[in-house]
């Protein structure tokens, strides 16, 4: 049976039927790398990882793309504060993002792409939108003409009428025909990084990045486009508008949106002190695999209330799973005559089957975990009674491996796993800071020190000049 997924576009749970048999093309909106990703971001990425691993387990070839947005207003502002080139600033957080993904055992997308590597493609695409009347230039910026795409609003269910005159789809300070039109290309402003275009110096808007990279790498129609629910409007609505008028085909067959999480029952915010990155949690001693387990344990469309108590419980559940696996492994060499015990064989098959059925049902991860814990319960009883010998151990370990192919939580953390950026990157930041100090540009030196601090580095200035650093 094919997996059933909730499609935001049709508002129904539907079977996922690949456009090309045996293959799934999937695009996920990644992170804007102006800072570390928070656990809300990673809930989405863990959810997508569970989905992709399950599709692969079902025998599908998963062709995946994830973008990294490395140019946007916030990044430009922060890199200027730090006195750094945009690319160098983005590198620090892009590296950190990929390191966090690795620690959470998220399989990297087949293509991880950075927006600034595709500017020429974006310019070419915007030119086509202009030539076909779907976009227009004003004072060096280019806007999408919303009135030219009547299907706008289908994904989010927004009433286009509600977006008429005066309403704003995007917050921009530029001249437009209509306030609801959104920007494709932003004209250059003093002090900003820029790329050349037929409309003069400037840079792409955020929405066009995803449309162009998805179309270029995966083709006209994607099987799945995934992201957090906060991206449905306007980002994903705009992505559709930018693509469909030029291709004349549906951009995405199934839109999958992951619900965000609350922390202690409230929206996560730095002000409330309930804002967590993966690093914040590992610094408190939590294992990344426990974080992954917790994020994966609640079905993706349900709100997840993240608490440290919940994380403790996740760690305890994980310990129970691992100690079961350990006990079973100890029985691997217990000789036995004949086939495995029929009751345990049936229990293992039921667990594997139960997990598959649960995941096929719109990725019901909670039910999949329940199926595996039922096996742990029965298996522990059999272990207590000394009924697990080599044949039974093999059967139980196979079921656990089947589970872990998707959930990826059984292996304990390797001691060498680390989320640190490359030392070479730190050296480069140290050199920049030294240069700023020599030039008596203390504002810039301070900003660099803050950036080093955020990267987990302690900087010590040496009396008489120079500085050294070490990991905190
Ligand atoms: Zn996107």
Tab-separated table of C-alpha atoms and ligand atoms in Angstrom:
chain	number	residue	atom	x	y	z
A	1	UNK	CA	0.000	0.000	0.000
A	2	UNK	CA	1.378	3.447	-0.782
A	3	UNK	CA	1.910	5.900	2.054
A	4	UNK	CA	-0.979	8.284	2.710
A	5	UNK	CA	-0.038	11.905	3.362
A	6	UNK	CA	-1.990	14.998	4.251
A	7	UNK	CA	-1.772	17.350	1.279
A	8	UNK	CA	-2.125	20.990	2.311
A	9	UNK	CA	-3.231	21.861	-1.223
A	10	UNK	CA	-6.231	19.512	-1.328
A	11	UNK	CA	-6.759	19.469	2.457
A	12	UNK	CA	-7.084	15.698	2.346
A	13	UNK	CA	-5.088	12.654	3.315
A	14	UNK	CA	-4.180	11.068	-0.030
A	15	UNK	CA	-2.085	8.182	-1.308
A	16	UNK	CA	1.288	9.361	-2.528
A	17	UNK	CA	1.557	8.310	-6.152
A	18	UNK	CA	4.960	9.157	-7.638
A	19	UNK	CA	4.952	11.024	-10.923
A	20	UNK	CA	7.658	8.646	-12.148
A	21	UNK	CA	7.090	5.137	-10.802
A	22	UNK	CA	9.651	4.208	-8.174
A	23	UNK	CA	10.975	7.725	-7.728
A	24	UNK	CA	10.112	10.606	-5.390
A	25	UNK	CA	11.304	14.137	-6.051
A	26	UNK	CA	11.184	16.144	-2.859
A	27	UNK	CA	12.196	19.709	-2.028
A	28	UNK	CA	12.514	21.050	1.504
A	29	UNK	CA	12.971	24.680	2.492
A	30	UNK	CA	16.106	24.716	4.611
A	31	UNK	CA	17.424	27.344	6.958
A	32	UNK	CA	18.231	31.016	6.528
A	33	UNK	CA	21.703	30.986	7.996
A	34	UNK	CA	21.860	34.249	9.938
A	35	UNK	CA	21.978	32.341	13.242
A	36	UNK	CA	21.792	28.819	14.642
A	37	UNK	CA	18.701	26.801	13.858
A	38	UNK	CA	16.343	26.311	16.813
A	39	UNK	CA	14.560	23.130	17.803
A	40	UNK	CA	11.404	24.292	16.016
A	41	UNK	CA	13.379	24.326	12.767
A	42	UNK	CA	14.793	20.915	13.528
A	43	UNK	CA	11.403	19.449	14.266
A	44	UNK	CA	10.618	20.094	10.596
A	45	UNK	CA	13.918	18.621	9.410
A	46	UNK	CA	13.642	15.521	11.608
A	47	UNK	CA	10.071	15.055	10.329
A	48	UNK	CA	11.231	15.297	6.715
A	49	UNK	CA	14.067	12.878	7.497
A	50	UNK	CA	11.635	10.296	8.909
A	51	UNK	CA	9.510	10.704	5.780
A	52	UNK	CA	12.447	10.347	3.395
A	53	UNK	CA	13.955	7.382	5.206
A	54	UNK	CA	10.592	5.640	5.253
A	55	UNK	CA	10.059	6.225	1.526
A	56	UNK	CA	13.534	4.788	0.879
A	57	UNK	CA	12.719	1.790	3.079
A	58	UNK	CA	9.638	1.248	0.927
A	59	UNK	CA	11.962	0.896	-2.039
A	60	UNK	CA	11.557	4.349	-3.559
A	61	UNK	CA	14.461	6.303	-5.016
A	62	UNK	CA	14.293	9.593	-3.088
A	63	UNK	CA	15.772	12.499	-5.023
A	64	UNK	CA	15.945	15.281	-2.458
A	65	UNK	CA	16.915	18.936	-2.482
A	66	UNK	CA	17.330	21.276	0.464
A	67	UNK	CA	18.266	24.902	0.097
A	68	UNK	CA	20.270	27.110	2.389
A	69	UNK	CA	19.216	30.744	2.170
A	70	UNK	CA	22.427	32.744	2.404
A	71	UNK	CA	21.218	36.194	1.406
A	72	UNK	CA	18.429	38.125	3.106
A	73	UNK	CA	17.846	41.391	4.981
A	74	UNK	CA	18.676	40.073	8.442
A	75	UNK	CA	21.858	38.400	7.223
A	76	UNK	CA	23.013	41.519	5.440
A	77	UNK	CA	22.417	43.592	8.579
A	78	UNK	CA	24.220	41.115	10.843
A	79	UNK	CA	27.178	40.592	8.538
A	80	UNK	CA	27.604	44.364	8.330
A	81	UNK	CA	27.562	44.635	12.124
A	82	UNK	CA	30.246	41.983	12.183
A	83	UNK	CA	32.179	43.816	9.454
A	84	UNK	CA	32.245	40.614	7.422
A	85	UNK	CA	31.591	39.662	3.856
A	86	UNK	CA	28.120	38.161	3.517
A	87	UNK	CA	29.462	34.840	2.257
A	88	UNK	CA	31.959	34.459	5.093
A	89	UNK	CA	29.289	35.311	7.640
A	90	UNK	CA	26.889	32.801	6.100
A	91	UNK	CA	29.602	30.111	6.039
A	92	UNK	CA	29.831	30.031	9.834
A	93	UNK	CA	26.127	29.351	10.296
A	94	UNK	CA	25.780	27.128	7.244
A	95	UNK	CA	28.544	24.904	8.670
A	96	UNK	CA	26.867	24.964	12.069
A	97	UNK	CA	23.542	24.036	10.476
A	98	UNK	CA	25.024	21.049	8.666
A	99	UNK	CA	26.826	19.964	11.839
A	100	UNK	CA	23.562	20.132	13.826
A	101	UNK	CA	21.832	18.104	11.103
A	102	UNK	CA	24.552	15.452	11.307
A	103	UNK	CA	24.302	15.242	15.073
A	104	UNK	CA	20.544	14.742	14.776
A	105	UNK	CA	21.286	11.962	12.252
A	106	UNK	CA	19.383	13.724	9.506
A	107	UNK	CA	20.460	12.269	6.203
A	108	UNK	CA	21.721	15.137	4.046
A	109	UNK	CA	19.600	15.879	0.998
A	110	UNK	CA	21.066	14.582	-2.252
A	111	UNK	CA	21.518	18.207	-3.246
A	112	UNK	CA	22.179	20.819	-0.583
A	113	UNK	CA	22.170	24.099	-2.439
A	114	UNK	CA	22.997	27.662	-1.526
A	115	UNK	CA	20.887	30.423	-2.979
A	116	UNK	CA	23.798	32.642	-3.987
A	117	UNK	CA	25.159	29.861	-6.213
A	118	UNK	CA	22.052	30.122	-8.430
A	119	UNK	CA	21.695	33.860	-8.977
A	120	UNK	CA	22.102	33.632	-12.768
A	121	UNK	CA	19.286	31.076	-12.957
A	122	UNK	CA	17.077	33.314	-10.832
A	123	UNK	CA	17.751	36.326	-13.038
A	124	UNK	CA	16.938	34.287	-16.145
A	125	UNK	CA	13.698	33.068	-14.575
A	126	UNK	CA	12.641	36.586	-13.559
A	127	UNK	CA	13.360	37.775	-17.107
A	128	UNK	CA	10.949	35.148	-18.402
A	129	UNK	CA	8.308	36.272	-15.897
A	130	UNK	CA	8.749	39.873	-17.041
A	131	UNK	CA	8.624	38.912	-20.732
A	132	UNK	CA	5.382	37.007	-20.208
A	133	UNK	CA	3.699	39.850	-18.326
A	134	UNK	CA	3.725	38.157	-14.918
A	135	UNK	CA	6.274	40.571	-13.501
A	136	UNK	CA	7.339	44.193	-13.944
A	137	UNK	CA	10.229	46.423	-13.019
A	138	UNK	CA	9.976	49.539	-10.835
A	139	UNK	CA	12.991	51.624	-9.909
A	140	UNK	CA	15.398	48.714	-10.277
A	141	UNK	CA	13.234	46.210	-8.393
A	142	UNK	CA	11.056	43.563	-10.028
A	143	UNK	CA	7.656	42.524	-8.686
A	144	UNK	CA	5.339	39.638	-9.372
A	145	UNK	CA	2.023	40.870	-10.778
A	146	UNK	CA	-0.456	39.010	-8.597
A	147	UNK	CA	-3.404	39.984	-10.785
A	148	UNK	CA	-1.853	37.851	-13.560
A	149	UNK	CA	-2.211	34.610	-11.587
A	150	UNK	CA	-5.844	33.979	-10.600
A	151	UNK	CA	-5.000	30.690	-8.864
A	152	UNK	CA	-3.112	32.596	-6.160
A	153	UNK	CA	-4.319	31.677	-2.677
A	154	UNK	CA	-5.262	28.060	-3.447
A	155	UNK	CA	-2.653	26.551	-1.143
A	156	UNK	CA	-3.224	28.722	1.902
A	157	UNK	CA	-6.934	29.179	1.340
A	158	UNK	CA	-6.462	32.937	1.541
A	159	UNK	CA	-9.197	34.898	-0.081
A	160	UNK	CA	-7.592	36.925	-2.843
A	161	UNK	CA	-10.266	39.572	-2.280
A	162	UNK	CA	-8.857	40.035	1.186
A	163	UNK	CA	-5.522	40.884	-0.353
A	164	UNK	CA	-6.854	43.663	-2.523
A	165	UNK	CA	-5.672	47.239	-2.447
A	166	UNK	CA	-3.862	48.259	0.678
A	167	UNK	CA	-3.192	44.740	1.918
A	168	UNK	CA	0.385	43.582	1.931
A	169	UNK	CA	1.668	40.186	0.951
A	170	UNK	CA	5.236	41.061	1.624
A	171	UNK	CA	6.785	43.746	3.750
A	172	UNK	CA	8.736	45.875	1.337
A	173	UNK	CA	9.355	49.525	1.013
A	174	UNK	CA	9.418	49.648	-2.744
A	175	UNK	CA	7.124	51.046	-5.402
A	176	UNK	CA	4.612	48.559	-6.731
A	177	UNK	CA	1.578	48.591	-8.987
A	178	UNK	CA	-0.404	47.020	-6.192
A	179	UNK	CA	0.504	46.619	-2.539
A	180	UNK	CA	-0.123	42.858	-2.695
A	181	UNK	CA	2.472	42.293	-5.437
A	182	UNK	CA	5.600	40.678	-4.049
A	183	UNK	CA	9.228	41.278	-4.851
A	184	UNK	CA	11.312	39.015	-7.109
A	185	UNK	CA	14.396	41.185	-7.366
A	186	UNK	CA	15.405	43.892	-4.894
A	187	UNK	CA	17.234	46.945	-6.149
A	188	UNK	CA	20.609	47.587	-4.572
A	189	UNK	CA	20.935	49.961	-1.665
A	190	UNK	CA	24.158	51.574	-0.517
A	191	UNK	CA	26.368	49.227	1.450
A	192	UNK	CA	24.586	46.023	0.458
A	193	UNK	CA	26.115	43.130	-1.454
A	194	UNK	CA	24.818	42.955	-5.012
A	195	UNK	CA	24.706	40.988	-8.226
A	196	UNK	CA	24.289	42.416	-11.714
A	197	UNK	CA	21.031	42.011	-13.568
A	198	UNK	CA	19.163	43.525	-16.534
A	199	UNK	CA	17.509	45.834	-13.958
A	200	UNK	CA	20.775	46.981	-12.445
A	201	UNK	CA	22.552	45.933	-9.278
A	202	UNK	CA	20.487	44.029	-6.766
A	203	UNK	CA	19.693	40.680	-5.225
A	204	UNK	CA	16.929	38.084	-5.467
A	205	UNK	CA	13.928	37.970	-3.143
A	206	UNK	CA	13.645	34.945	-0.881
A	207	UNK	CA	10.667	33.292	-2.602
A	208	UNK	CA	12.217	33.117	-6.073
A	209	UNK	CA	15.229	31.203	-4.724
A	210	UNK	CA	13.262	28.082	-3.847
A	211	UNK	CA	11.163	28.099	-7.031
A	212	UNK	CA	14.183	28.330	-9.297
A	213	UNK	CA	16.396	25.803	-7.502
A	214	UNK	CA	13.534	23.303	-7.173
A	215	UNK	CA	12.638	23.571	-10.854
A	216	UNK	CA	16.243	23.418	-11.992
A	217	UNK	CA	17.237	20.396	-9.903
A	218	UNK	CA	14.028	18.382	-9.759
A	219	UNK	CA	12.056	19.385	-12.843
A	220	UNK	CA	8.720	21.031	-13.582
A	221	UNK	CA	6.598	19.041	-11.136
A	222	UNK	CA	7.725	17.849	-7.700
A	223	UNK	CA	6.152	14.917	-5.894
A	224	UNK	CA	6.540	16.544	-2.483
A	225	UNK	CA	7.433	19.999	-1.241
A	226	UNK	CA	7.992	20.131	2.504
A	227	UNK	CA	8.498	22.822	5.110
A	228	UNK	CA	7.174	24.254	8.349
A	229	UNK	CA	3.531	25.402	8.509
A	230	UNK	CA	4.734	28.996	8.872
A	231	UNK	CA	5.930	28.846	5.255
A	232	UNK	CA	2.534	28.121	3.694
A	233	UNK	CA	1.809	31.804	3.316
A	234	UNK	CA	3.224	33.739	1.673
A	235	UNK	CA	6.395	31.754	0.869
A	236	UNK	CA	4.933	28.605	-0.667
A	237	UNK	CA	2.004	30.430	-2.202
A	238	UNK	CA	4.514	32.685	-3.929
A	239	UNK	CA	6.655	29.739	-5.035
A	240	UNK	CA	3.635	28.328	-6.895
A	241	UNK	CA	2.867	31.674	-8.511
A	242	UNK	CA	6.428	32.055	-9.766
A	243	UNK	CA	6.547	28.634	-11.410
A	244	UNK	CA	3.147	27.613	-12.743
A	245	UNK	CA	2.552	30.496	-15.181
A	246	UNK	CA	5.778	29.594	-17.003
A	247	UNK	CA	5.561	25.810	-16.929
A	248	UNK	CA	1.794	25.429	-17.346
A	249	UNK	CA	2.017	22.396	-15.048
A	250	UNK	CA	1.330	21.837	-11.350
A	251	UNK	CA	4.453	22.789	-9.411
A	252	UNK	CA	3.892	20.339	-6.548
A	253	UNK	CA	1.652	17.283	-6.248
A	254	UNK	CA	1.735	16.997	-2.466
A	255	UNK	CA	2.509	19.818	-0.026
A	256	UNK	CA	3.613	18.501	3.353
A	257	UNK	CA	3.776	20.960	6.245
A	258	UNK	CA	5.222	20.202	9.649
A	259	UNK	CA	3.586	21.794	12.674
A	260	UNK	CA	5.802	23.966	14.828
A	261	UNK	CA	6.412	23.329	18.481
A	262	UNK	CA	5.755	25.107	21.733
A	263	UNK	CA	8.192	25.195	24.621
A	264	UNK	CA	6.600	24.831	28.053
A	265	UNK	CA	3.259	25.556	26.422
A	266	UNK	CA	4.352	28.866	24.957
A	267	UNK	CA	5.624	30.100	21.663
A	268	UNK	CA	9.398	29.915	21.702
A	269	UNK	CA	11.045	33.312	22.059
A	270	UNK	CA	14.395	34.629	23.202
A	271	UNK	CA	12.584	37.128	25.419
A	272	UNK	CA	10.766	34.406	27.366
A	273	UNK	CA	14.007	32.489	27.857
A	274	UNK	CA	12.458	29.356	26.341
A	275	UNK	CA	14.422	29.500	23.112
A	276	UNK	CA	16.571	26.431	22.451
A	277	UNK	CA	19.101	25.560	19.808
A	278	UNK	CA	20.493	22.032	19.551
A	279	UNK	CA	23.713	23.410	21.070
A	280	UNK	CA	21.870	24.840	24.066
A	281	UNK	CA	20.500	21.397	24.819
A	282	UNK	CA	23.700	19.441	24.275
A	283	UNK	CA	25.479	21.971	26.522
A	284	UNK	CA	22.990	20.941	29.225
A	285	UNK	CA	24.113	17.348	28.685
A	286	UNK	CA	21.271	16.053	26.514
A	287	UNK	CA	22.208	13.625	23.773
A	288	UNK	CA	21.295	14.649	20.217
A	289	UNK	CA	19.699	11.216	19.737
A	290	UNK	CA	17.306	11.938	22.629
A	291	UNK	CA	16.415	15.267	21.000
A	292	UNK	CA	15.794	13.439	17.727
A	293	UNK	CA	13.658	10.852	19.496
A	294	UNK	CA	11.516	13.511	21.156
A	295	UNK	CA	11.080	15.530	17.948
A	296	UNK	CA	10.139	12.382	16.027
A	297	UNK	CA	7.805	10.962	18.660
A	298	UNK	CA	4.865	13.286	18.012
A	299	UNK	CA	3.143	12.938	14.618
A	300	UNK	CA	4.201	15.842	12.435
A	301	UNK	CA	0.823	17.532	12.145
A	302	UNK	CA	0.253	17.578	15.888
A	303	UNK	CA	1.580	20.344	18.071
A	304	UNK	CA	4.558	19.224	20.128
A	305	UNK	CA	5.012	20.778	23.542
A	306	UNK	CA	8.730	20.660	24.157
A	307	UNK	CA	9.840	20.549	27.801
A	308	UNK	CA	13.046	19.437	29.461
A	309	UNK	CA	10.990	16.853	31.390
A	310	UNK	CA	9.796	15.550	28.036
A	311	UNK	CA	13.388	15.353	26.896
A	312	UNK	CA	14.283	13.385	30.048
A	313	UNK	CA	11.428	10.991	29.273
A	314	UNK	CA	12.647	10.640	25.692
A	315	UNK	CA	16.121	9.818	26.977
A	316	UNK	CA	14.617	7.237	29.350
A	317	UNK	CA	12.579	5.627	26.554
A	318	UNK	CA	15.684	5.505	24.426
A	319	UNK	CA	17.677	3.904	27.242
A	320	UNK	CA	14.979	1.239	27.533
A	321	UNK	CA	15.174	0.515	23.805
A	322	UNK	CA	18.950	0.328	23.881
A	323	UNK	CA	19.133	-1.882	26.921
A	324	UNK	CA	16.659	-4.245	25.268
A	325	UNK	CA	18.805	-4.351	22.130
A	326	UNK	CA	21.853	-4.974	24.311
A	327	UNK	CA	20.188	-7.852	26.150
A	328	UNK	CA	19.152	-9.426	22.859
A	329	UNK	CA	22.651	-9.093	21.429
A	330	UNK	CA	24.020	-10.949	24.444
A	331	UNK	CA	21.886	-13.916	23.369
A	332	UNK	CA	23.144	-13.939	19.800
A	333	UNK	CA	25.599	-16.754	20.515
A	334	UNK	CA	23.341	-18.881	22.672
A	335	UNK	CA	23.223	-22.128	20.724
A	336	UNK	CA	19.861	-23.613	19.904
A	337	UNK	CA	18.398	-26.425	17.882
A	338	UNK	CA	15.598	-25.800	15.464
A	339	UNK	CA	13.831	-22.675	14.298
A	340	UNK	CA	13.073	-19.575	16.311
A	341	UNK	CA	10.241	-19.647	18.786
A	342	UNK	CA	7.018	-19.104	16.834
A	343	UNK	CA	5.487	-16.709	19.342
A	344	UNK	CA	8.503	-14.373	19.317
A	345	UNK	CA	8.808	-14.600	15.535
A	346	UNK	CA	5.183	-13.540	15.248
A	347	UNK	CA	5.697	-10.696	17.740
A	348	UNK	CA	8.694	-9.384	15.776
A	349	UNK	CA	6.801	-9.572	12.502
A	350	UNK	CA	3.819	-7.800	14.078
A	351	UNK	CA	6.080	-5.008	15.359
A	352	UNK	CA	7.712	-4.433	11.972
A	353	UNK	CA	4.353	-4.611	10.236
A	354	UNK	CA	2.768	-2.349	12.867
A	355	UNK	CA	5.465	0.239	12.348
A	356	UNK	CA	5.007	0.195	8.571
A	357	UNK	CA	1.231	0.460	8.788
A	358	UNK	CA	1.522	3.351	11.247
A	359	UNK	CA	3.952	5.278	9.059
A	360	UNK	CA	1.875	4.633	5.967
A	361	UNK	CA	-0.963	6.328	7.828
A	362	UNK	CA	0.234	9.902	7.342
A	363	UNK	CA	3.464	9.157	9.187
A	364	UNK	CA	1.970	8.250	12.546
A	365	UNK	CA	5.268	8.066	14.408
A	366	UNK	CA	3.635	7.742	17.845
A	367	UNK	CA	1.870	4.573	16.761
A	368	UNK	CA	5.034	3.245	15.127
A	369	UNK	CA	6.890	3.691	18.426
A	370	UNK	CA	4.046	1.990	20.287
A	371	UNK	CA	4.428	-1.024	17.977
A	372	UNK	CA	8.138	-1.299	18.710
A	373	UNK	CA	7.645	-0.888	22.469
A	374	UNK	CA	5.108	-3.691	22.453
A	375	UNK	CA	7.881	-5.873	21.051
A	376	UNK	CA	10.263	-4.628	23.750
A	377	UNK	CA	7.721	-5.644	26.397
A	378	UNK	CA	7.204	-9.135	24.983
A	379	UNK	CA	10.908	-9.565	24.256
A	380	UNK	CA	11.922	-8.576	27.791
A	381	UNK	CA	9.514	-11.150	29.219
A	382	UNK	CA	11.041	-13.822	26.984
A	383	UNK	CA	14.538	-12.691	28.011
A	384	UNK	CA	13.574	-12.915	31.691
A	385	UNK	CA	12.370	-16.454	31.088
A	386	UNK	CA	15.562	-17.400	29.248
A	387	UNK	CA	13.660	-18.097	26.055
A	388	UNK	CA	15.839	-15.971	23.761
A	389	UNK	CA	18.557	-17.990	21.985
A	390	UNK	CA	20.462	-17.316	18.767
A	391	UNK	CA	17.477	-17.847	16.410
A	392	UNK	CA	15.167	-15.639	18.489
A	393	UNK	CA	17.884	-13.009	18.900
A	394	UNK	CA	18.324	-12.848	15.109
A	395	UNK	CA	14.606	-12.330	14.596
A	396	UNK	CA	14.382	-9.619	17.268
A	397	UNK	CA	17.471	-7.797	16.017
A	398	UNK	CA	16.073	-7.792	12.494
A	399	UNK	CA	12.911	-6.088	13.729
A	400	UNK	CA	14.962	-3.517	15.646
A	401	UNK	CA	17.132	-2.824	12.586
A	402	UNK	CA	13.998	-2.339	10.482
A	403	UNK	CA	12.758	0.189	13.031
A	404	UNK	CA	16.076	1.974	13.265
A	405	UNK	CA	16.477	2.288	9.513
A	406	UNK	CA	13.820	5.007	9.810
A	407	UNK	CA	14.115	6.283	13.379
A	408	UNK	CA	17.931	6.225	13.698
A	409	UNK	CA	18.130	6.375	17.463
A	410	UNK	CA	19.535	3.032	18.622
A	411	UNK	CA	23.252	3.760	18.294
A	412	UNK	CA	24.598	5.740	21.231
A	413	UNK	CA	26.515	8.935	20.526
A	414	UNK	CA	30.065	8.462	19.346
A	415	UNK	CA	32.351	10.407	21.709
A	416	UNK	CA	33.977	12.262	18.835
A	417	UNK	CA	30.704	13.715	17.576
A	418	UNK	CA	30.970	17.427	17.773
A	419	UNK	CA	29.081	20.439	16.513
A	420	UNK	CA	32.084	22.695	16.344
A	421	UNK	CA	32.871	24.699	13.241
A	422	UNK	CA	36.176	23.957	11.554
A	423	UNK	CA	39.180	25.353	13.394
A	424	UNK	CA	40.292	27.019	10.156
A	425	UNK	CA	37.091	29.092	10.231
A	426	UNK	CA	37.845	30.190	13.782
A	427	UNK	CA	41.402	31.112	12.812
A	428	UNK	CA	40.027	33.249	9.982
A	429	UNK	CA	37.679	35.068	12.382
A	430	UNK	CA	40.550	35.566	14.859
A	431	UNK	CA	42.707	37.040	12.098
A	432	UNK	CA	39.913	39.379	11.076
A	433	UNK	CA	39.458	40.481	14.655
A	434	UNK	CA	43.181	41.128	15.065
A	435	UNK	CA	43.102	43.235	11.933
A	436	UNK	CA	40.110	45.222	13.189
A	437	UNK	CA	41.920	45.881	16.478
A	438	UNK	CA	45.025	47.034	14.657
A	439	UNK	CA	42.857	49.424	12.665
A	440	UNK	CA	41.290	50.561	15.975
A	441	UNK	CA	37.874	49.552	14.649
A	442	UNK	CA	36.655	48.352	18.031
A	443	UNK	CA	33.002	48.070	17.026
A	444	UNK	CA	33.937	45.518	14.415
A	445	UNK	CA	36.340	43.733	16.752
A	446	UNK	CA	33.554	43.466	19.323
A	447	UNK	CA	31.092	42.072	16.811
A	448	UNK	CA	33.646	39.462	15.762
A	449	UNK	CA	34.251	38.523	19.372
A	450	UNK	CA	30.507	37.993	19.805
A	451	UNK	CA	30.461	35.806	16.758
A	452	UNK	CA	33.347	33.743	18.091
A	453	UNK	CA	31.554	33.485	21.407
A	454	UNK	CA	28.452	32.210	19.631
A	455	UNK	CA	30.592	29.628	17.847
A	456	UNK	CA	31.640	28.245	21.233
A	457	UNK	CA	35.037	29.890	21.367
A	458	UNK	CA	36.647	31.656	24.310
A	459	UNK	CA	38.960	34.480	23.237
A	460	UNK	CA	41.772	35.623	25.518
A	461	UNK	CA	43.698	38.766	24.710
A	462	UNK	CA	47.348	38.459	25.572
A	463	UNK	CA	49.063	41.298	27.390
A	464	UNK	CA	51.263	43.200	24.985
A	465	UNK	CA	49.184	42.264	21.936
A	466	UNK	CA	47.839	39.226	20.185
A	467	UNK	CA	45.115	36.871	21.278
A	468	UNK	CA	44.543	33.162	21.643
A	469	UNK	CA	41.423	31.071	21.608
A	470	UNK	CA	40.118	27.794	22.897
A	471	UNK	CA	36.852	25.887	22.761
A	472	UNK	CA	34.559	26.679	25.646
B	1	LIG	ZN1	11.605	27.856	0.405
